[in-house]
Amino acid sequence: MFKPVKITDNIYSVGCRDWDIRDFHGYSTYSGTSYNAFLILDKQNVLIDTVKKEFADELLDNISRIIDPSKIDMVISNHTEMDHSGALPAVMNTIGKDKTVLCSKMGLKNLKSHFSSALNLKSVEHGEKISIGKHTLVFLETKMLHWPDSMFTYAKEDKILFSSDAFGQHYAGDCTFDDEIGESVMDHAAKYYANILLNYSSRVQDLLKNVSDSGLEISMICPDHGIIWRDNPGKIIQAYDRWSRQEPVKKAVVIFDTMWNSTAKMAREIAKGVESSGVNVRLMNTRKCHRSDIMTEVMDAKALIVGSPTLNNGIFPVIADVITYIKGLKPKNKLAAAFGSYGWSGEAVKILNKEFQDMGMEIVDDGLKVQYVPDKDDLNKCFEMGHKIGQKIAETC
Ligand code: FEO
């Protein structure tokens, strides 16, 4: 059982940890996740966000360790997605259905679409301020980070940013704060960015610029998942700046599937060729590596090299899954190349090249096709292809 954690004299983290979840709508969550919610005690008591529906009782139990839930005066919904609003009807039933739920303009529409039960919804404008006593809350619209209704709530006097999904990580563990978990949090945060926010990188850049231009001071960031950044919020802001610029590092990711080990042999030689140029490489079998782990590596790689055998005139299903997933997240500034073994028709390389084109990637090699089993000459060609791509990466990064 999670118990509330005091984060300032009058603000508590009251959310829940989901230790069991391993698949978060297609994202592998080996460390589970948390659904963070925050309670501000003041003349008007405010709950910021709720949790997944299944955790409603746990949330209410956490709140009741601090105050009688019926003493909550209003709820702020920073974002409608069900991991944060699923428990909203249960919360409103307990605290009083007439209590106000504040949300963005789009939140008004989205919350109505999700819940048939009547909620006393009220929308706030970007930049609008409310006083709840000693605390002033400011609302900042963050449309498409990562939902149309997303917004942040800023507690002005404490300089705390309640950032909804942004700056989060899927992590459930013993730690609540960045100074408790140490450096490992950055791996969770990078995976989260790659799989949830990469597609919205230009909006992240705009947001960071606006924050910088407005001189908004941030002493703590409280996201809706994972740890709270109280010691060094600047660290995750800098990481978001870096990731959202999509400036690649000297790294290639070679992903492949294989039918009778021929494409796997090609993949290993290509990876060796990349390494021979002094460039880092990740070799990832799509049947052993989860798509979200592949995406995390692809995020900052300069080159994506994909191998698929030809199956029924197409590419392998798991490769199609991973390519569809990568395409949706719109990685930028990538070189690409394809390879694969085939029996009689051999369309896989052509299909992959089309996918690279559609993703705006620069195809650096026409692709390498080998019939049935690669011989020594074929493997040398694979090595050379990897070496050539590695050199190109080294020149451009
Ligand atoms: Fe954590 Fe977009 O929900």
PDB file of C-alpha atoms in Angstrom, residues 16-310:
ATOM      1  CA  CYS A  16      -1.030   4.981  -6.358  1.00  0.00           C
ATOM      2  CA  ARG A  17       1.613   2.627  -7.627  1.00  0.00           C
ATOM      3  CA  ASP A  18       0.682  -0.011 -10.204  1.00  0.00           C
ATOM      4  CA  TRP A  19       3.289  -2.670  -9.538  1.00  0.00           C
ATOM      5  CA  ASP A  20       1.806  -5.252 -11.907  1.00  0.00           C
ATOM      6  CA  ILE A  21       1.380  -3.456 -15.197  1.00  0.00           C
ATOM      7  CA  ARG A  22       3.774  -4.712 -17.854  1.00  0.00           C
ATOM      8  CA  ASP A  23       2.045  -3.436 -20.987  1.00  0.00           C
ATOM      9  CA  PHE A  24       0.901   0.171 -21.027  1.00  0.00           C
ATOM     10  CA  HIS A  25      -1.034   0.406 -24.296  1.00  0.00           C
ATOM     11  CA  GLY A  26       1.786  -1.325 -26.154  1.00  0.00           C
ATOM     12  CA  TYR A  27       4.705   0.101 -24.144  1.00  0.00           C
ATOM     13  CA  SER A  28       6.640  -2.402 -21.998  1.00  0.00           C
ATOM     14  CA  THR A  29       6.611  -1.271 -18.364  1.00  0.00           C
ATOM     15  CA  TYR A  30       9.064  -3.641 -16.678  1.00  0.00           C
ATOM     16  CA  SER A  31       9.066  -1.463 -13.535  1.00  0.00           C
ATOM     17  CA  GLY A  32       5.299  -0.938 -13.436  1.00  0.00           C
ATOM     18  CA  THR A  33       4.159   2.647 -13.160  1.00  0.00           C
ATOM     19  CA  SER A  34       2.513   5.089 -10.795  1.00  0.00           C
ATOM     20  CA  TYR A  35      -0.548   7.279 -11.210  1.00  0.00           C
ATOM     21  CA  ASN A  36       0.336  10.391  -9.283  1.00  0.00           C
ATOM     22  CA  ALA A  37      -2.278  12.725  -7.862  1.00  0.00           C
ATOM     23  CA  PHE A  38      -1.665  15.724  -5.627  1.00  0.00           C
ATOM     24  CA  LEU A  39      -3.636  17.223  -2.783  1.00  0.00           C
ATOM     25  CA  ILE A  40      -3.230  20.902  -1.884  1.00  0.00           C
ATOM     26  CA  LEU A  41      -4.584  21.945   1.506  1.00  0.00           C
ATOM     27  CA  ASP A  42      -5.702  25.554   1.726  1.00  0.00           C
ATOM     28  CA  LYS A  43      -8.888  27.583   2.259  1.00  0.00           C
ATOM     29  CA  GLN A  44     -10.096  25.600  -0.688  1.00  0.00           C
ATOM     30  CA  ASN A  45      -8.694  22.076  -0.815  1.00  0.00           C
ATOM     31  CA  VAL A  46      -7.742  20.987  -4.292  1.00  0.00           C
ATOM     32  CA  LEU A  47      -7.030  17.581  -5.788  1.00  0.00           C
ATOM     33  CA  ILE A  48      -4.900  17.636  -8.941  1.00  0.00           C
ATOM     34  CA  ASP A  49      -5.713  14.649 -11.140  1.00  0.00           C
ATOM     35  CA  THR A  50      -6.991  11.247 -10.100  1.00  0.00           C
ATOM     36  CA  VAL A  51      -5.839   7.727 -10.959  1.00  0.00           C
ATOM     37  CA  LYS A  52      -6.873   4.711 -13.013  1.00  0.00           C
ATOM     38  CA  LYS A  53     -10.401   3.525 -12.220  1.00  0.00           C
ATOM     39  CA  GLU A  54      -9.218   0.319 -10.497  1.00  0.00           C
ATOM     40  CA  PHE A  55      -7.223   2.382  -7.992  1.00  0.00           C
ATOM     41  CA  ALA A  56     -10.037   4.731  -6.955  1.00  0.00           C
ATOM     42  CA  ASP A  57     -10.437   3.180  -3.484  1.00  0.00           C
ATOM     43  CA  GLU A  58      -6.703   3.374  -2.854  1.00  0.00           C
ATOM     44  CA  LEU A  59      -6.636   7.038  -3.867  1.00  0.00           C
ATOM     45  CA  LEU A  60      -9.567   7.863  -1.583  1.00  0.00           C
ATOM     46  CA  ASP A  61      -7.938   5.924   1.243  1.00  0.00           C
ATOM     47  CA  ASN A  62      -4.730   7.920   0.787  1.00  0.00           C
ATOM     48  CA  ILE A  63      -6.665  11.186   0.813  1.00  0.00           C
ATOM     49  CA  SER A  64      -8.591  10.170   3.916  1.00  0.00           C
ATOM     50  CA  ARG A  65      -5.311   9.751   5.806  1.00  0.00           C
ATOM     51  CA  ILE A  66      -4.902  13.516   5.412  1.00  0.00           C
ATOM     52  CA  ILE A  67      -8.400  14.963   5.256  1.00  0.00           C
ATOM     53  CA  ASP A  68     -11.951  13.794   4.968  1.00  0.00           C
ATOM     54  CA  PRO A  69     -12.363  13.523   1.149  1.00  0.00           C
ATOM     55  CA  SER A  70     -15.663  15.415   1.371  1.00  0.00           C
ATOM     56  CA  LYS A  71     -13.585  18.479   2.351  1.00  0.00           C
ATOM     57  CA  ILE A  72     -12.056  18.628  -1.123  1.00  0.00           C
ATOM     58  CA  ASP A  73     -13.518  21.708  -2.812  1.00  0.00           C
ATOM     59  CA  MET A  74     -12.409  21.169  -6.384  1.00  0.00           C
ATOM     60  CA  VAL A  75     -10.586  18.780  -8.680  1.00  0.00           C
ATOM     61  CA  ILE A  76      -8.244  19.843 -11.461  1.00  0.00           C
ATOM     62  CA  SER A  77      -8.060  17.518 -14.448  1.00  0.00           C
ATOM     63  CA  ASN A  78      -4.845  18.340 -16.289  1.00  0.00           C
ATOM     64  CA  HIS A  79      -5.539  15.700 -18.903  1.00  0.00           C
ATOM     65  CA  THR A  80      -8.419  13.307 -19.610  1.00  0.00           C
ATOM     66  CA  GLU A  81      -6.614  10.050 -20.424  1.00  0.00           C
ATOM     67  CA  MET A  82      -8.091   7.285 -18.299  1.00  0.00           C
ATOM     68  CA  ASP A  83      -4.987   6.614 -16.217  1.00  0.00           C
ATOM     69  CA  HIS A  84      -5.620  10.035 -14.648  1.00  0.00           C
ATOM     70  CA  SER A  85      -9.369  10.517 -14.966  1.00  0.00           C
ATOM     71  CA  GLY A  86     -10.657   6.941 -14.692  1.00  0.00           C
ATOM     72  CA  ALA A  87     -11.285   7.410 -10.955  1.00  0.00           C
ATOM     73  CA  LEU A  88     -12.945  10.812 -11.421  1.00  0.00           C
ATOM     74  CA  PRO A  89     -16.578   9.572 -11.183  1.00  0.00           C
ATOM     75  CA  ALA A  90     -15.788   7.614  -7.985  1.00  0.00           C
ATOM     76  CA  VAL A  91     -13.974  10.614  -6.516  1.00  0.00           C
ATOM     77  CA  MET A  92     -16.844  12.973  -7.353  1.00  0.00           C
ATOM     78  CA  ASN A  93     -19.374  10.529  -5.891  1.00  0.00           C
ATOM     79  CA  THR A  94     -17.418  10.631  -2.650  1.00  0.00           C
ATOM     80  CA  ILE A  95     -16.524  14.301  -2.393  1.00  0.00           C
ATOM     81  CA  GLY A  96     -19.820  15.599  -3.785  1.00  0.00           C
ATOM     82  CA  LYS A  97     -21.005  15.615  -7.392  1.00  0.00           C
ATOM     83  CA  ASP A  98     -21.654  19.349  -7.280  1.00  0.00           C
ATOM     84  CA  LYS A  99     -17.968  20.151  -6.645  1.00  0.00           C
ATOM     85  CA  THR A 100     -16.154  21.822  -9.545  1.00  0.00           C
ATOM     86  CA  VAL A 101     -13.842  20.004 -11.932  1.00  0.00           C
ATOM     87  CA  LEU A 102     -11.487  22.467 -13.625  1.00  0.00           C
ATOM     88  CA  CYS A 103     -10.026  21.557 -16.984  1.00  0.00           C
ATOM     89  CA  SER A 104      -8.903  23.097 -20.259  1.00  0.00           C
ATOM     90  CA  LYS A 105     -11.416  23.997 -22.985  1.00  0.00           C
ATOM     91  CA  MET A 106     -10.646  20.760 -24.792  1.00  0.00           C
ATOM     92  CA  GLY A 107     -10.837  18.978 -21.452  1.00  0.00           C
ATOM     93  CA  LEU A 108     -14.457  20.054 -21.224  1.00  0.00           C
ATOM     94  CA  LYS A 109     -15.186  18.240 -24.459  1.00  0.00           C
ATOM     95  CA  ASN A 110     -13.034  15.226 -23.672  1.00  0.00           C
ATOM     96  CA  LEU A 111     -14.351  14.667 -20.156  1.00  0.00           C
ATOM     97  CA  LYS A 112     -17.916  14.891 -21.466  1.00  0.00           C
ATOM     98  CA  SER A 113     -17.056  12.307 -24.123  1.00  0.00           C
ATOM     99  CA  HIS A 114     -15.629   9.918 -21.551  1.00  0.00           C
ATOM    100  CA  PHE A 115     -18.184  10.128 -18.764  1.00  0.00           C
ATOM    101  CA  SER A 116     -21.911   9.958 -19.104  1.00  0.00           C
ATOM    102  CA  SER A 117     -22.347  10.915 -15.463  1.00  0.00           C
ATOM    103  CA  ALA A 118     -22.884  14.636 -14.982  1.00  0.00           C
ATOM    104  CA  LEU A 119     -19.775  16.443 -13.807  1.00  0.00           C
ATOM    105  CA  ASN A 120     -19.702  20.069 -12.791  1.00  0.00           C
ATOM    106  CA  LEU A 121     -17.074  21.004 -15.363  1.00  0.00           C
ATOM    107  CA  LYS A 122     -15.569  24.454 -15.727  1.00  0.00           C
ATOM    108  CA  SER A 123     -12.909  25.331 -18.249  1.00  0.00           C
ATOM    109  CA  VAL A 124      -9.958  27.622 -17.625  1.00  0.00           C
ATOM    110  CA  GLU A 125      -8.030  29.762 -20.096  1.00  0.00           C
ATOM    111  CA  HIS A 126      -4.315  29.623 -20.787  1.00  0.00           C
ATOM    112  CA  GLY A 127      -2.637  31.862 -18.194  1.00  0.00           C
ATOM    113  CA  GLU A 128      -5.739  32.079 -15.990  1.00  0.00           C
ATOM    114  CA  LYS A 129      -5.023  32.326 -12.256  1.00  0.00           C
ATOM    115  CA  ILE A 130      -7.126  31.312  -9.287  1.00  0.00           C
ATOM    116  CA  SER A 131      -6.481  31.905  -5.628  1.00  0.00           C
ATOM    117  CA  ILE A 132      -7.376  29.067  -3.269  1.00  0.00           C
ATOM    118  CA  GLY A 133      -6.122  30.870  -0.162  1.00  0.00           C
ATOM    119  CA  LYS A 134      -2.383  31.067   0.309  1.00  0.00           C
ATOM    120  CA  HIS A 135      -1.795  29.363  -3.017  1.00  0.00           C
ATOM    121  CA  THR A 136      -2.256  30.861  -6.452  1.00  0.00           C
ATOM    122  CA  LEU A 137      -2.736  28.320  -9.218  1.00  0.00           C
ATOM    123  CA  VAL A 138      -1.928  29.246 -12.817  1.00  0.00           C
ATOM    124  CA  PHE A 139      -3.098  27.145 -15.761  1.00  0.00           C
ATOM    125  CA  LEU A 140      -0.889  26.648 -18.797  1.00  0.00           C
ATOM    126  CA  GLU A 141      -2.348  25.095 -21.903  1.00  0.00           C
ATOM    127  CA  THR A 142      -0.031  22.439 -23.374  1.00  0.00           C
ATOM    128  CA  LYS A 143      -2.158  21.237 -26.259  1.00  0.00           C
ATOM    129  CA  MET A 144      -0.938  17.944 -27.765  1.00  0.00           C
ATOM    130  CA  LEU A 145       1.543  17.262 -25.003  1.00  0.00           C
ATOM    131  CA  HIS A 146       0.355  14.711 -25.495  1.00  0.00           C
ATOM    132  CA  TRP A 147      -3.435  15.004 -25.763  1.00  0.00           C
ATOM    133  CA  PRO A 148      -5.489  17.860 -27.196  1.00  0.00           C
ATOM    134  CA  ASP A 149      -6.695  18.795 -23.716  1.00  0.00           C
ATOM    135  CA  SER A 150      -3.370  18.648 -21.871  1.00  0.00           C
ATOM    136  CA  MET A 151      -2.531  21.471 -19.506  1.00  0.00           C
ATOM    137  CA  PHE A 152      -0.132  22.118 -16.636  1.00  0.00           C
ATOM    138  CA  THR A 153      -1.040  23.627 -13.277  1.00  0.00           C
ATOM    139  CA  TYR A 154       1.576  25.880 -11.685  1.00  0.00           C
ATOM    140  CA  ALA A 155       1.537  26.599  -7.950  1.00  0.00           C
ATOM    141  CA  LYS A 156       2.980  30.094  -8.027  1.00  0.00           C
ATOM    142  CA  GLU A 157       4.184  30.669  -4.454  1.00  0.00           C
ATOM    143  CA  ASP A 158       5.857  27.240  -4.176  1.00  0.00           C
ATOM    144  CA  LYS A 159       7.047  27.360  -7.828  1.00  0.00           C
ATOM    145  CA  ILE A 160       5.783  23.821  -8.372  1.00  0.00           C
ATOM    146  CA  LEU A 161       4.796  22.660 -11.831  1.00  0.00           C
ATOM    147  CA  PHE A 162       2.171  19.902 -11.942  1.00  0.00           C
ATOM    148  CA  SER A 163       3.068  18.731 -15.405  1.00  0.00           C
ATOM    149  CA  SER A 164       0.557  15.991 -16.190  1.00  0.00           C
ATOM    150  CA  ASP A 165       2.283  13.360 -18.372  1.00  0.00           C
ATOM    151  CA  ALA A 166       5.274  15.541 -19.300  1.00  0.00           C
ATOM    152  CA  PHE A 167       8.570  14.821 -17.508  1.00  0.00           C
ATOM    153  CA  GLY A 168       7.157  11.491 -16.271  1.00  0.00           C
ATOM    154  CA  GLN A 169       8.502   7.993 -16.250  1.00  0.00           C
ATOM    155  CA  HIS A 170       6.841   4.594 -15.959  1.00  0.00           C
ATOM    156  CA  TYR A 171       8.342   3.568 -12.658  1.00  0.00           C
ATOM    157  CA  ALA A 172       6.935   2.016  -9.497  1.00  0.00           C
ATOM    158  CA  GLY A 173       9.425   1.555  -6.704  1.00  0.00           C
ATOM    159  CA  ASP A 174      10.562   2.717  -3.305  1.00  0.00           C
ATOM    160  CA  CYS A 175      11.558   6.198  -4.420  1.00  0.00           C
ATOM    161  CA  THR A 176       9.359   9.280  -4.613  1.00  0.00           C
ATOM    162  CA  PHE A 177      11.990  11.917  -5.475  1.00  0.00           C
ATOM    163  CA  ASP A 178      14.824  12.289  -7.981  1.00  0.00           C
ATOM    164  CA  ASP A 179      17.446  12.578  -5.223  1.00  0.00           C
ATOM    165  CA  GLU A 180      16.375   9.158  -3.913  1.00  0.00           C
ATOM    166  CA  ILE A 181      16.482   7.205  -7.162  1.00  0.00           C
ATOM    167  CA  GLY A 182      19.714   8.487  -8.693  1.00  0.00           C
ATOM    168  CA  GLU A 183      20.834   8.308 -12.312  1.00  0.00           C
ATOM    169  CA  SER A 184      18.707   5.274 -13.283  1.00  0.00           C
ATOM    170  CA  VAL A 185      15.667   7.542 -13.523  1.00  0.00           C
ATOM    171  CA  MET A 186      17.041   8.983 -16.750  1.00  0.00           C
ATOM    172  CA  ASP A 187      16.679   5.609 -18.539  1.00  0.00           C
ATOM    173  CA  HIS A 188      13.011   5.495 -17.515  1.00  0.00           C
ATOM    174  CA  ALA A 189      12.549   9.128 -18.566  1.00  0.00           C
ATOM    175  CA  ALA A 190      14.246   8.586 -21.946  1.00  0.00           C
ATOM    176  CA  LYS A 191      12.085   5.567 -22.706  1.00  0.00           C
ATOM    177  CA  TYR A 192       9.007   7.562 -21.726  1.00  0.00           C
ATOM    178  CA  TYR A 193       9.983  10.466 -23.983  1.00  0.00           C
ATOM    179  CA  ALA A 194      10.808   8.181 -26.925  1.00  0.00           C
ATOM    180  CA  ASN A 195       7.525   6.307 -26.715  1.00  0.00           C
ATOM    181  CA  ILE A 196       5.049   8.976 -25.620  1.00  0.00           C
ATOM    182  CA  LEU A 197       6.343  12.390 -26.618  1.00  0.00           C
ATOM    183  CA  LEU A 198       8.823  12.106 -29.484  1.00  0.00           C
ATOM    184  CA  ASN A 199       6.062  12.734 -32.003  1.00  0.00           C
ATOM    185  CA  TYR A 200       5.385  16.094 -30.325  1.00  0.00           C
ATOM    186  CA  SER A 201       8.984  17.287 -30.172  1.00  0.00           C
ATOM    187  CA  SER A 202       8.362  20.575 -31.979  1.00  0.00           C
ATOM    188  CA  ARG A 203       5.691  21.412 -29.386  1.00  0.00           C
ATOM    189  CA  VAL A 204       8.132  20.503 -26.608  1.00  0.00           C
ATOM    190  CA  GLN A 205      10.619  22.947 -28.133  1.00  0.00           C
ATOM    191  CA  ASP A 206       7.924  25.666 -28.245  1.00  0.00           C
ATOM    192  CA  LEU A 207       6.965  24.945 -24.651  1.00  0.00           C
ATOM    193  CA  LEU A 208      10.552  25.118 -23.388  1.00  0.00           C
ATOM    194  CA  LYS A 209      11.058  28.389 -25.247  1.00  0.00           C
ATOM    195  CA  ASN A 210       7.885  29.850 -23.750  1.00  0.00           C
ATOM    196  CA  VAL A 211       8.928  28.763 -20.262  1.00  0.00           C
ATOM    197  CA  SER A 212      12.354  30.291 -20.772  1.00  0.00           C
ATOM    198  CA  ASP A 213      10.977  33.544 -22.291  1.00  0.00           C
ATOM    199  CA  SER A 214       8.397  33.958 -19.530  1.00  0.00           C
ATOM    200  CA  GLY A 215      11.016  33.525 -16.804  1.00  0.00           C
ATOM    201  CA  LEU A 216       8.811  30.949 -15.061  1.00  0.00           C
ATOM    202  CA  GLU A 217      10.726  29.763 -12.018  1.00  0.00           C
ATOM    203  CA  ILE A 218      10.430  26.060 -11.296  1.00  0.00           C
ATOM    204  CA  SER A 219      11.593  24.629  -8.008  1.00  0.00           C
ATOM    205  CA  MET A 220       9.875  21.275  -8.396  1.00  0.00           C
ATOM    206  CA  ILE A 221       8.170  19.295 -11.146  1.00  0.00           C
ATOM    207  CA  CYS A 222       5.408  16.878 -10.172  1.00  0.00           C
ATOM    208  CA  PRO A 223       4.500  14.652 -13.117  1.00  0.00           C
ATOM    209  CA  ASP A 224       1.611  12.199 -13.183  1.00  0.00           C
ATOM    210  CA  HIS A 225       3.921   9.189 -13.484  1.00  0.00           C
ATOM    211  CA  GLY A 226       7.073   8.240 -11.635  1.00  0.00           C
ATOM    212  CA  ILE A 227       9.293  10.317  -9.426  1.00  0.00           C
ATOM    213  CA  ILE A 228       9.009  13.990  -8.491  1.00  0.00           C
ATOM    214  CA  TRP A 229      11.861  16.269  -9.613  1.00  0.00           C
ATOM    215  CA  ARG A 230      12.572  18.237  -6.437  1.00  0.00           C
ATOM    216  CA  ASP A 231      16.353  18.227  -6.329  1.00  0.00           C
ATOM    217  CA  ASN A 232      17.202  19.045  -9.914  1.00  0.00           C
ATOM    218  CA  PRO A 233      14.193  19.831 -12.131  1.00  0.00           C
ATOM    219  CA  GLY A 234      16.610  21.485 -14.553  1.00  0.00           C
ATOM    220  CA  LYS A 235      18.061  18.084 -15.361  1.00  0.00           C
ATOM    221  CA  ILE A 236      14.862  16.729 -16.904  1.00  0.00           C
ATOM    222  CA  ILE A 237      14.175  20.064 -18.632  1.00  0.00           C
ATOM    223  CA  GLN A 238      17.630  19.919 -20.243  1.00  0.00           C
ATOM    224  CA  ALA A 239      17.068  16.291 -21.242  1.00  0.00           C
ATOM    225  CA  TYR A 240      13.734  17.250 -22.863  1.00  0.00           C
ATOM    226  CA  ASP A 241      15.502  20.017 -24.745  1.00  0.00           C
ATOM    227  CA  ARG A 242      18.097  17.526 -26.001  1.00  0.00           C
ATOM    228  CA  TRP A 243      15.614  14.796 -26.924  1.00  0.00           C
ATOM    229  CA  SER A 244      13.180  17.171 -28.597  1.00  0.00           C
ATOM    230  CA  ARG A 245      15.918  18.632 -30.790  1.00  0.00           C
ATOM    231  CA  GLN A 246      16.307  15.132 -32.253  1.00  0.00           C
ATOM    232  CA  GLU A 247      20.005  15.619 -32.773  1.00  0.00           C
ATOM    233  CA  PRO A 248      21.347  12.100 -33.207  1.00  0.00           C
ATOM    234  CA  VAL A 249      24.459  10.607 -31.655  1.00  0.00           C
ATOM    235  CA  LYS A 250      27.032   8.358 -33.316  1.00  0.00           C
ATOM    236  CA  LYS A 251      24.924   5.243 -33.172  1.00  0.00           C
ATOM    237  CA  ALA A 252      23.165   2.838 -35.522  1.00  0.00           C
ATOM    238  CA  VAL A 253      20.334   0.497 -34.607  1.00  0.00           C
ATOM    239  CA  VAL A 254      20.158  -2.723 -36.621  1.00  0.00           C
ATOM    240  CA  ILE A 255      16.802  -4.424 -36.188  1.00  0.00           C
ATOM    241  CA  PHE A 256      15.880  -7.687 -37.833  1.00  0.00           C
ATOM    242  CA  ASP A 257      13.663 -10.718 -37.877  1.00  0.00           C
ATOM    243  CA  THR A 258      14.757 -13.986 -39.386  1.00  0.00           C
ATOM    244  CA  MET A 259      13.153 -17.161 -40.730  1.00  0.00           C
ATOM    245  CA  TRP A 260      16.051 -19.646 -41.078  1.00  0.00           C
ATOM    246  CA  ASN A 261      18.878 -17.536 -39.623  1.00  0.00           C
ATOM    247  CA  SER A 262      20.018 -16.049 -42.962  1.00  0.00           C
ATOM    248  CA  THR A 263      18.796 -12.498 -42.251  1.00  0.00           C
ATOM    249  CA  ALA A 264      20.222 -12.865 -38.721  1.00  0.00           C
ATOM    250  CA  LYS A 265      23.667 -13.686 -40.188  1.00  0.00           C
ATOM    251  CA  MET A 266      23.440 -10.633 -42.430  1.00  0.00           C
ATOM    252  CA  ALA A 267      22.413  -8.472 -39.463  1.00  0.00           C
ATOM    253  CA  ARG A 268      25.431  -9.557 -37.397  1.00  0.00           C
ATOM    254  CA  GLU A 269      27.885  -8.775 -40.250  1.00  0.00           C
ATOM    255  CA  ILE A 270      26.271  -5.378 -40.863  1.00  0.00           C
ATOM    256  CA  ALA A 271      26.551  -4.595 -37.147  1.00  0.00           C
ATOM    257  CA  LYS A 272      30.236  -5.593 -37.189  1.00  0.00           C
ATOM    258  CA  GLY A 273      30.754  -3.338 -40.195  1.00  0.00           C
ATOM    259  CA  VAL A 274      29.170  -0.376 -38.400  1.00  0.00           C
ATOM    260  CA  GLU A 275      31.372  -0.986 -35.346  1.00  0.00           C
ATOM    261  CA  SER A 276      34.488  -1.159 -37.525  1.00  0.00           C
ATOM    262  CA  SER A 277      33.903   2.534 -38.323  1.00  0.00           C
ATOM    263  CA  GLY A 278      34.098   3.466 -34.666  1.00  0.00           C
ATOM    264  CA  VAL A 279      30.363   3.984 -34.389  1.00  0.00           C
ATOM    265  CA  ASN A 280      28.191   2.442 -31.659  1.00  0.00           C
ATOM    266  CA  VAL A 281      25.684  -0.147 -32.729  1.00  0.00           C
ATOM    267  CA  ARG A 282      22.663  -1.877 -31.205  1.00  0.00           C
ATOM    268  CA  LEU A 283      21.678  -5.214 -32.725  1.00  0.00           C
ATOM    269  CA  MET A 284      18.033  -5.951 -31.884  1.00  0.00           C
ATOM    270  CA  ASN A 285      16.064  -9.034 -32.848  1.00  0.00           C
ATOM    271  CA  THR A 286      12.458  -7.871 -33.082  1.00  0.00           C
ATOM    272  CA  ARG A 287      11.200 -11.142 -31.666  1.00  0.00           C
ATOM    273  CA  LYS A 288      13.332 -10.754 -28.561  1.00  0.00           C
ATOM    274  CA  CYS A 289      13.245  -6.987 -28.060  1.00  0.00           C
ATOM    275  CA  HIS A 290      10.059  -5.091 -27.305  1.00  0.00           C
ATOM    276  CA  ARG A 291       9.050  -2.411 -29.792  1.00  0.00           C
ATOM    277  CA  SER A 292       9.219   0.241 -27.072  1.00  0.00           C
ATOM    278  CA  ASP A 293      12.806  -0.716 -26.192  1.00  0.00           C
ATOM    279  CA  ILE A 294      13.715  -0.558 -29.881  1.00  0.00           C
ATOM    280  CA  MET A 295      12.107   2.884 -30.081  1.00  0.00           C
ATOM    281  CA  THR A 296      14.148   4.076 -27.121  1.00  0.00           C
ATOM    282  CA  GLU A 297      17.354   3.158 -28.958  1.00  0.00           C
ATOM    283  CA  VAL A 298      16.115   4.600 -32.250  1.00  0.00           C
ATOM    284  CA  MET A 299      15.351   7.968 -30.626  1.00  0.00           C
ATOM    285  CA  ASP A 300      18.954   9.201 -30.585  1.00  0.00           C
ATOM    286  CA  ALA A 301      20.472   6.922 -33.238  1.00  0.00           C
ATOM    287  CA  LYS A 302      21.683   8.410 -36.511  1.00  0.00           C
ATOM    288  CA  ALA A 303      20.871   5.319 -38.586  1.00  0.00           C
ATOM    289  CA  LEU A 304      18.126   2.748 -38.645  1.00  0.00           C
ATOM    290  CA  ILE A 305      19.073  -0.418 -40.535  1.00  0.00           C
ATOM    291  CA  VAL A 306      16.253  -2.923 -40.932  1.00  0.00           C
ATOM    292  CA  GLY A 307      16.407  -6.553 -42.005  1.00  0.00           C
ATOM    293  CA  SER A 308      13.463  -8.687 -42.972  1.00  0.00           C
ATOM    294  CA  PRO A 309      13.105 -11.923 -44.894  1.00  0.00           C
ATOM    295  CA  THR A 310      10.403 -11.891 -47.550  1.00  0.00           C
TER     296      THR A 310
END
